[in-house]
PDB file of C-alpha atoms in Angstrom:
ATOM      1  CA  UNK A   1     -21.290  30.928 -53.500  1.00 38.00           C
ATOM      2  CA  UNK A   2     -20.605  32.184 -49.874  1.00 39.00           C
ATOM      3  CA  UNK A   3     -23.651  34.737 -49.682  1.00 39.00           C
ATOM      4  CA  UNK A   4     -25.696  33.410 -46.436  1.00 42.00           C
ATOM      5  CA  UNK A   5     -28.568  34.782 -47.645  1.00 35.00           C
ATOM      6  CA  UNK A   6     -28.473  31.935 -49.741  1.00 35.00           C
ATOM      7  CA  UNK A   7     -29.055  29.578 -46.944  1.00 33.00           C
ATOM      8  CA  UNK A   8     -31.843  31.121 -45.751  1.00 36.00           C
ATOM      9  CA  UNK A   9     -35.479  32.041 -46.912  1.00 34.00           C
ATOM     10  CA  UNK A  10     -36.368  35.546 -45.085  1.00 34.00           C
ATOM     11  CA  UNK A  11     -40.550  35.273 -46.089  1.00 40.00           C
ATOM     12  CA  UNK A  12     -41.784  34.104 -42.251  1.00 42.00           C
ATOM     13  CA  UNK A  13     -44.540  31.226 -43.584  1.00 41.00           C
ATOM     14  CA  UNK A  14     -42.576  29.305 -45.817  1.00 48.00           C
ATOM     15  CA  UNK A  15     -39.686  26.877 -45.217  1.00 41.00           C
ATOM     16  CA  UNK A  16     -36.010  27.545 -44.825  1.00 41.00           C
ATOM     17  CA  UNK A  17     -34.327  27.243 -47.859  1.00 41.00           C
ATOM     18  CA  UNK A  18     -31.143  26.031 -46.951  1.00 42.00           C
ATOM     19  CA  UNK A  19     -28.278  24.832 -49.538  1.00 41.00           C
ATOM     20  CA  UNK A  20     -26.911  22.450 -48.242  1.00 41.00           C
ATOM     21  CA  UNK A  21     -24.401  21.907 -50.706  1.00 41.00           C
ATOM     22  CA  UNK A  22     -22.955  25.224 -50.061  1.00 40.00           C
ATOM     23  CA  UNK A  23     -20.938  26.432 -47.055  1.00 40.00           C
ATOM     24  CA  UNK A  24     -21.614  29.634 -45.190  1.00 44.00           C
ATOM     25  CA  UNK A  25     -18.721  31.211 -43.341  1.00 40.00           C
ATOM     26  CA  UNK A  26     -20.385  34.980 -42.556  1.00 42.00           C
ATOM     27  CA  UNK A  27     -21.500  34.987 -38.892  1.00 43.00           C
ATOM     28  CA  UNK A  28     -23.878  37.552 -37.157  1.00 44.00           C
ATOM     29  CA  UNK A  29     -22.817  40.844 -36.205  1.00 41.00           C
ATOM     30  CA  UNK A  30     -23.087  40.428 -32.065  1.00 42.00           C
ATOM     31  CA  UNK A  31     -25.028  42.565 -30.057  1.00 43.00           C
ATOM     32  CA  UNK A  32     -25.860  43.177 -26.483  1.00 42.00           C
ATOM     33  CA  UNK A  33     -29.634  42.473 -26.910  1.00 44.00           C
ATOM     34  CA  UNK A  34     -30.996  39.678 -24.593  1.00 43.00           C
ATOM     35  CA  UNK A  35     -32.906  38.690 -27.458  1.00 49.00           C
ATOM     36  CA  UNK A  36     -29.816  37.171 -29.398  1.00 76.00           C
ATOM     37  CA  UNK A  37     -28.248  35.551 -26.972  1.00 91.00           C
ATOM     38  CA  UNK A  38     -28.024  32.015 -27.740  1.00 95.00           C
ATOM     39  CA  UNK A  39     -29.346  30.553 -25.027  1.00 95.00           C
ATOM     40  CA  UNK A  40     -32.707  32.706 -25.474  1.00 93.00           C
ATOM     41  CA  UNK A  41     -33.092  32.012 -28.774  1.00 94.00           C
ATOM     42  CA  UNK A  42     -32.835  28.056 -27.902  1.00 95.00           C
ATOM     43  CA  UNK A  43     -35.921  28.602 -24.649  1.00 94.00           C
ATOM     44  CA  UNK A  44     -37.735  30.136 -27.416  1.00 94.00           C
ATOM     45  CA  UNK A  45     -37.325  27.436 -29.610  1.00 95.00           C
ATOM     46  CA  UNK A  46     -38.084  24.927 -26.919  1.00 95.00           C
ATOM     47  CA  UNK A  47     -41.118  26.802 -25.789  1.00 94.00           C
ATOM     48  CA  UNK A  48     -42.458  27.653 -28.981  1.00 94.00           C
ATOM     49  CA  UNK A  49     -40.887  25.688 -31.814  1.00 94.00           C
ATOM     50  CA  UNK A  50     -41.849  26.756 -35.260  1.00 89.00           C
ATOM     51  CA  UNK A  51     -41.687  30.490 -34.200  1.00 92.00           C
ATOM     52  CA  UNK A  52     -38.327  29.515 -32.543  1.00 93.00           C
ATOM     53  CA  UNK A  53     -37.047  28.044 -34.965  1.00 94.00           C
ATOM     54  CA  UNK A  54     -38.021  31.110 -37.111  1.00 91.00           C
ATOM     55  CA  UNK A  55     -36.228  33.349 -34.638  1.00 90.00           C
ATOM     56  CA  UNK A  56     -33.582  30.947 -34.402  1.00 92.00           C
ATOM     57  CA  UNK A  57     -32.702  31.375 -38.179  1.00 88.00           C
ATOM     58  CA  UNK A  58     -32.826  35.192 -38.050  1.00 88.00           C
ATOM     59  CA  UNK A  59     -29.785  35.376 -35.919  1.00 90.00           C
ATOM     60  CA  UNK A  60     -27.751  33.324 -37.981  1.00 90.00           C
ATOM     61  CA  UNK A  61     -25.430  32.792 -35.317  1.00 94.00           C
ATOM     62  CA  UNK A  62     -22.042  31.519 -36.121  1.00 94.00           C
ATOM     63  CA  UNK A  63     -21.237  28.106 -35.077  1.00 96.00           C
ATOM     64  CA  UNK A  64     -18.100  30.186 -32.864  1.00 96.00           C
ATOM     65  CA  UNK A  65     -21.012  31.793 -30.949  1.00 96.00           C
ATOM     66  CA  UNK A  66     -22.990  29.084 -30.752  1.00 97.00           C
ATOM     67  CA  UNK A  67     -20.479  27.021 -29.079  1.00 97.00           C
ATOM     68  CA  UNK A  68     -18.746  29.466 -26.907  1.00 96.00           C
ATOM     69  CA  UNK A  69     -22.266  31.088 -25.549  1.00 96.00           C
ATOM     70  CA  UNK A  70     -24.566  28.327 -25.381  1.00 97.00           C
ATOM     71  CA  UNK A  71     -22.903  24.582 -26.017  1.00 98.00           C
ATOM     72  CA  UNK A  72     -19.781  24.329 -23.931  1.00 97.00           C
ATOM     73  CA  UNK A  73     -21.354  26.527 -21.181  1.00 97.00           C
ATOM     74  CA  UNK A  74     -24.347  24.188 -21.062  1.00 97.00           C
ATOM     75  CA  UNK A  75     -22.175  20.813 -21.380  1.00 97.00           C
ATOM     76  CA  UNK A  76     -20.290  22.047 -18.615  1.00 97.00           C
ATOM     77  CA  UNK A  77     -23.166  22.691 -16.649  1.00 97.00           C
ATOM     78  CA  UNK A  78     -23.970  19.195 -17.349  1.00 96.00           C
ATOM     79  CA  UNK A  79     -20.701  17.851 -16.115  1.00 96.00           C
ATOM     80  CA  UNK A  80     -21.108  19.938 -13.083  1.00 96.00           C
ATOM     81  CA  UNK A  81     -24.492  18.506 -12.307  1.00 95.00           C
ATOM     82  CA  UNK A  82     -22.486  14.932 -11.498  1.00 93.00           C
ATOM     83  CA  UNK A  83     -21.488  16.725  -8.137  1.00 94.00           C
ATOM     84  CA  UNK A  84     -25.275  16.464  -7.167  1.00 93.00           C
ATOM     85  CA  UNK A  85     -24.782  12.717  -6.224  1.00 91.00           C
ATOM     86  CA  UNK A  86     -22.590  13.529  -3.651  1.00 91.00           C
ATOM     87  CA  UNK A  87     -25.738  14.950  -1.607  1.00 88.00           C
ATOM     88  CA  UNK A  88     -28.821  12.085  -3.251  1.00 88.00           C
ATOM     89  CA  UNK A  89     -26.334   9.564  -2.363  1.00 87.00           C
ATOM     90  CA  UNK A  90     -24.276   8.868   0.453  1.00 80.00           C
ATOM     91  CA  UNK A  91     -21.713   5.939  -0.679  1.00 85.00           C
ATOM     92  CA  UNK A  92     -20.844   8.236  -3.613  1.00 85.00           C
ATOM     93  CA  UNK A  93     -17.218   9.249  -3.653  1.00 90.00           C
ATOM     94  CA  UNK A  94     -15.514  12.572  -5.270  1.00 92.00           C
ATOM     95  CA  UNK A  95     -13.501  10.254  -6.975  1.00 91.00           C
ATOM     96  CA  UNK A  96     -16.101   8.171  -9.178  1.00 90.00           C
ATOM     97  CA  UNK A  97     -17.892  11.866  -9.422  1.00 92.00           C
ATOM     98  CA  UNK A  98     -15.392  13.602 -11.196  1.00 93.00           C
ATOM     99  CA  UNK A  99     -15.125  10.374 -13.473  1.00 91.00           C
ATOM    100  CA  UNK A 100     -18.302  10.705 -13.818  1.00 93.00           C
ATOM    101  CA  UNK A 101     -18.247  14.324 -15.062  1.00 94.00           C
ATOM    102  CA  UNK A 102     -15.426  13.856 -17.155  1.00 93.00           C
ATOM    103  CA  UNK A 103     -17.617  11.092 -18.577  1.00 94.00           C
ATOM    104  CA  UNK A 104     -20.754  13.343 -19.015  1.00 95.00           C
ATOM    105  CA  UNK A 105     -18.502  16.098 -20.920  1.00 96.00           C
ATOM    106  CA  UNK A 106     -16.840  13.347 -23.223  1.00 94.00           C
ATOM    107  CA  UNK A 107     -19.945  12.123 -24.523  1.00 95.00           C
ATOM    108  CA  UNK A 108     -21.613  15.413 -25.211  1.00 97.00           C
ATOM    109  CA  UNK A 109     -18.534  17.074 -26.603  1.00 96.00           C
ATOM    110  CA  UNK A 110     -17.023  14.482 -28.990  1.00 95.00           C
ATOM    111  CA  UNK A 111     -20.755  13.695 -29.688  1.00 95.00           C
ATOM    112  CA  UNK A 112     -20.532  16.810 -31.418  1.00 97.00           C
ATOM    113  CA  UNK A 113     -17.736  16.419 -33.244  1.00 96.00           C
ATOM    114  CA  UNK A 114     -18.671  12.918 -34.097  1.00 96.00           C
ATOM    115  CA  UNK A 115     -22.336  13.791 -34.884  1.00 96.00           C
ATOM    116  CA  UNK A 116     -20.695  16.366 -38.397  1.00 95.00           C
ATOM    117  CA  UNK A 117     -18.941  13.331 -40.178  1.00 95.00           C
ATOM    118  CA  UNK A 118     -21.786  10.755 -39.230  1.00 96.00           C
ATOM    119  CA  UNK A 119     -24.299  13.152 -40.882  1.00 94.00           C
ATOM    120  CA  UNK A 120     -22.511  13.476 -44.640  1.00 93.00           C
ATOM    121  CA  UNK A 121     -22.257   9.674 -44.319  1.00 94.00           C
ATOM    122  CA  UNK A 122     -25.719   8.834 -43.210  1.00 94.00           C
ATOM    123  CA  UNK A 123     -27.850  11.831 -44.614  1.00 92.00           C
ATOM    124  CA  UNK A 124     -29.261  11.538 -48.132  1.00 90.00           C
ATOM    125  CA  UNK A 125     -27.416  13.357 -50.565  1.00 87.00           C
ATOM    126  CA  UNK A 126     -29.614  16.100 -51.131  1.00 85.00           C
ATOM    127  CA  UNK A 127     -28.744  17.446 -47.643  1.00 88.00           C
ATOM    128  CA  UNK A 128     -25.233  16.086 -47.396  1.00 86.00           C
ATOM    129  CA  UNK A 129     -23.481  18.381 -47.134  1.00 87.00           C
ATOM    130  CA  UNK A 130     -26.169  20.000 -44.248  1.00 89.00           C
ATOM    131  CA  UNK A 131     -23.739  19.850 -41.343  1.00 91.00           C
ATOM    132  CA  UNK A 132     -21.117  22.161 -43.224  1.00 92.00           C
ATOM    133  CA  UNK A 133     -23.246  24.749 -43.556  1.00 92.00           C
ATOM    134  CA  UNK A 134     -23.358  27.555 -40.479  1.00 94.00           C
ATOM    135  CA  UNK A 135     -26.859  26.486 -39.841  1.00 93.00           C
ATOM    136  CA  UNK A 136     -26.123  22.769 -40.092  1.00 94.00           C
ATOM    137  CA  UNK A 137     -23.848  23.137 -37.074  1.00 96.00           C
ATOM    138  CA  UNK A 138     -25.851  25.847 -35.351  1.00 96.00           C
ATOM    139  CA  UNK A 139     -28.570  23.319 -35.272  1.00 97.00           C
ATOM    140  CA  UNK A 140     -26.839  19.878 -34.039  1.00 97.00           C
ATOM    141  CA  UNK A 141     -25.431  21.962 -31.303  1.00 97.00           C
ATOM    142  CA  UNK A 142     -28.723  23.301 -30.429  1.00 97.00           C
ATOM    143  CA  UNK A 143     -30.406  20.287 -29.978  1.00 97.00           C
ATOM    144  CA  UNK A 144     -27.122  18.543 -28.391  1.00 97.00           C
ATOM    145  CA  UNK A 145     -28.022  21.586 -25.821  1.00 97.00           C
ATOM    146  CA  UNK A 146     -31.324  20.679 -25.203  1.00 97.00           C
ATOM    147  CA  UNK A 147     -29.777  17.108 -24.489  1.00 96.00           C
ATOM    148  CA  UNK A 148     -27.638  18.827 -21.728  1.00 97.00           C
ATOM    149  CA  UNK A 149     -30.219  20.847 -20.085  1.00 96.00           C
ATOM    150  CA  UNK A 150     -32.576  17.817 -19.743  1.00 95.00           C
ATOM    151  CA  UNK A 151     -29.659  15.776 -18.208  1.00 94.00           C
ATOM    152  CA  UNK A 152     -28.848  19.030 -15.930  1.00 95.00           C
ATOM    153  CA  UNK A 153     -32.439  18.492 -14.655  1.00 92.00           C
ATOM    154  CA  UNK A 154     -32.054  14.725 -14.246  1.00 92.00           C
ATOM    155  CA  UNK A 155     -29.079  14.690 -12.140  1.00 92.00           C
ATOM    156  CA  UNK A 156     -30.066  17.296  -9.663  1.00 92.00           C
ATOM    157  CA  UNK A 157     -34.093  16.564  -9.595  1.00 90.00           C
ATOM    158  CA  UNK A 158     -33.354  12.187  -9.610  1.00 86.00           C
ATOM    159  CA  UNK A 159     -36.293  11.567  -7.386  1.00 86.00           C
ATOM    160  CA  UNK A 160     -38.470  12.521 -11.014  1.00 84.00           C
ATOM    161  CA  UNK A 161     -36.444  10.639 -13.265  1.00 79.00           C
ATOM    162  CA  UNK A 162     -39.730   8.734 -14.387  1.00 82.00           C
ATOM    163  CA  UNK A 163     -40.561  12.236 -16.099  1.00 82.00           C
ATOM    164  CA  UNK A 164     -37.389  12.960 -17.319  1.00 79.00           C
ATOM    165  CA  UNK A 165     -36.372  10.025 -19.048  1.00 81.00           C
ATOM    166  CA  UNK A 166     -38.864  11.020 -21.577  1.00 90.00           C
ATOM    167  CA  UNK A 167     -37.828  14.510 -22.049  1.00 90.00           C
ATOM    168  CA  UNK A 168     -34.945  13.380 -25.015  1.00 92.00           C
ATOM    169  CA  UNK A 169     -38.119  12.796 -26.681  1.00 94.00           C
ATOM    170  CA  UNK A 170     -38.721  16.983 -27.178  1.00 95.00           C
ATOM    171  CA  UNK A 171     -35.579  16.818 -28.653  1.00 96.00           C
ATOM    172  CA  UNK A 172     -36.277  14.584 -31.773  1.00 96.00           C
ATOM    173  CA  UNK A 173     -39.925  16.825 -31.824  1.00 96.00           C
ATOM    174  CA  UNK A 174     -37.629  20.090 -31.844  1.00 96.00           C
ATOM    175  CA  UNK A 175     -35.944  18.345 -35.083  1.00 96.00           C
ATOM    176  CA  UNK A 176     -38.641  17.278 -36.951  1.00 94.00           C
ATOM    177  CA  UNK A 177     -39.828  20.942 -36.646  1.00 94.00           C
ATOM    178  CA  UNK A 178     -36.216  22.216 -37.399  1.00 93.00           C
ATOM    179  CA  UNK A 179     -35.791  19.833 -40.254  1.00 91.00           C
ATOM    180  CA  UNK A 180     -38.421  21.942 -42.769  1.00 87.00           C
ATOM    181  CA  UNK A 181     -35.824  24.635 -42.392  1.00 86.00           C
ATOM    182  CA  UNK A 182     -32.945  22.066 -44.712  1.00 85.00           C
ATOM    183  CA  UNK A 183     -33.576  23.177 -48.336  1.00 73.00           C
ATOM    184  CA  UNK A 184     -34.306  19.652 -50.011  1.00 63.00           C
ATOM    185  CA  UNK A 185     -35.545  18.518 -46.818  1.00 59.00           C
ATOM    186  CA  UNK A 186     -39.657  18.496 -48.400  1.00 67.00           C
ATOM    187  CA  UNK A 187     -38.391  15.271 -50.529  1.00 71.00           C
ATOM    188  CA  UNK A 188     -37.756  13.214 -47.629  1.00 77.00           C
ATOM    189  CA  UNK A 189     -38.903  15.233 -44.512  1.00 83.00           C
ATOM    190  CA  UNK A 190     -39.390  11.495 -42.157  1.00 88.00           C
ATOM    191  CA  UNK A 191     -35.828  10.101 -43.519  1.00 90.00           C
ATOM    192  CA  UNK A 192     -34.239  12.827 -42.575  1.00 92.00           C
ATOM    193  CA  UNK A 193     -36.038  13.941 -39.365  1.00 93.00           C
ATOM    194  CA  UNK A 194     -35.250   9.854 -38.300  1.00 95.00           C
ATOM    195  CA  UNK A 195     -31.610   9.961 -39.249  1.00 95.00           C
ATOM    196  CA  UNK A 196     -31.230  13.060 -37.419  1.00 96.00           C
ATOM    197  CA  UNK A 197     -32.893  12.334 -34.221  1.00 96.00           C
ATOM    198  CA  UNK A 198     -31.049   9.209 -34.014  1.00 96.00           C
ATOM    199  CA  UNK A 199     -27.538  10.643 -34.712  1.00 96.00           C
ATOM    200  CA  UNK A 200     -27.970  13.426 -32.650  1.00 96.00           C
ATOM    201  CA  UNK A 201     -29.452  11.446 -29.244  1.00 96.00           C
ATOM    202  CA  UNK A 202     -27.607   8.106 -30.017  1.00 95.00           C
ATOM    203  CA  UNK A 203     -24.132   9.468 -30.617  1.00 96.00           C
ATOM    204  CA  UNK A 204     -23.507  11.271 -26.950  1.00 96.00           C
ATOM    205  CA  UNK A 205     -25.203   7.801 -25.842  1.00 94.00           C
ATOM    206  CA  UNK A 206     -22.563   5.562 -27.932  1.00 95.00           C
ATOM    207  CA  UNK A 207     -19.578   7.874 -27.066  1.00 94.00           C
ATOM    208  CA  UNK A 208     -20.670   7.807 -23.241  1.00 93.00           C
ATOM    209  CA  UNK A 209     -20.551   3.697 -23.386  1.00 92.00           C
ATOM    210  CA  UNK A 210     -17.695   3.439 -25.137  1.00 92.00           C
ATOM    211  CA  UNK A 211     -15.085   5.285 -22.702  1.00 89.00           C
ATOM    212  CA  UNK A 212     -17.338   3.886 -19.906  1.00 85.00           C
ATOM    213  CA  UNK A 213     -15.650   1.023 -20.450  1.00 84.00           C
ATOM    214  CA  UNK A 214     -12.208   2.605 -21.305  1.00 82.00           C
ATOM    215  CA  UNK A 215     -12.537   5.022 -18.184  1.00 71.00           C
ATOM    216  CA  UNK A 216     -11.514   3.111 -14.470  1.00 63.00           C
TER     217      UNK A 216
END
């Protein structure tokens, strides 16, 4: 079945029923409202997560939008935010910056990428199949974003990076609220919130190390 309103439950106090088993290919209808952008519905969710996350749902953004009007623009941001060491600190060259960057949107974008197959192997497999779905992808990217807007804020505020270094920490919150949104996910709500949080913070983190040492 390819009806999305089978992945989703539309009553407002109960958790989203999502089948993870099945695939959902119909995206949103776009519209010019401020409201739907992708990028507003994600502050909401980070303000105000389990009426975020509610919001977030509605949209049902496709993972196209998701990516083109909230992901890459915020991973590049990201990358961008590299540039910021060439005014914190002197002996930096443009050279190891743009290495740097290139570094910075590696790890978030193939993180991605990576994240979808690591998930059906990792996952139990009541929610296996979670990262095909629409929302599945909709939500690794989404917290992948938050990722890149704490790291934004790291790199160009460094002289706090006591208080940012904890900030990845929202993230796994914002998916262990997220996570009573998987259909299946009330059998094992702390396995899957764990597996998750780790594949969706540790992967950038792996991919980063690995072509640090591949990168000159």
């Amino acid at each position: 079945m390819n009806n999305k309103d089978s992945y989703y439950n539309l009553e407002d106090d109960k958790p989203e029923l999502l089948d993870s088993r099945e695939r959902d290919h119909n995206g949103p209808e776009e519209n010019n409202s401020p409201a739907s952008h992708p990028i507003s519905a994600l502050v909401r969710l980070m303000i105000n997560p389990t009426n975020g996350w509610k919001a977030f749902r509605r949209n049902k953004f496709s993972p196209e939008i998701m990516a083109n009007k909230c992901f890459y623009p915020l991973v590049g941001i990201a990358s961008l935010s590299s540039f910021t060491d060439l005014v914190y600190f002197g002996e930096t060259t443009v050279q190891s910056v743009i290495v740097d960057a290139l570094l910075i949107f590696i790890s978030f974008f193939f993180g991605y990428f990576l994240t979808l197959p690591l998930c059906r192997i990792f996952l139990p497999k009541e929610v296996r199949f979670f990262p095909d779905s629409d929302f599945g992808k909709d939500f690794i990217m989404g917290m992948l974003s938050t990722l890149c807007m704490f790291f934004t804020l790291y790199k160009c505020l460094p002289m706090l990076d006591t208080i940012w270094v904890f900030l990845p920490l929202w993230t796994i919150y914002l998916t262990s609220k997220g996570t009573r949104f998987i259909k299946a996910s009330q059998q094992k709500p702390k396995t899957i919130t764990f597996i998750l949080s780790v594949l969706i913070v540790g992967t950038p983190l792996a991919v980063s190390r690995i072509f640090n040492l591949i990168l000159p």
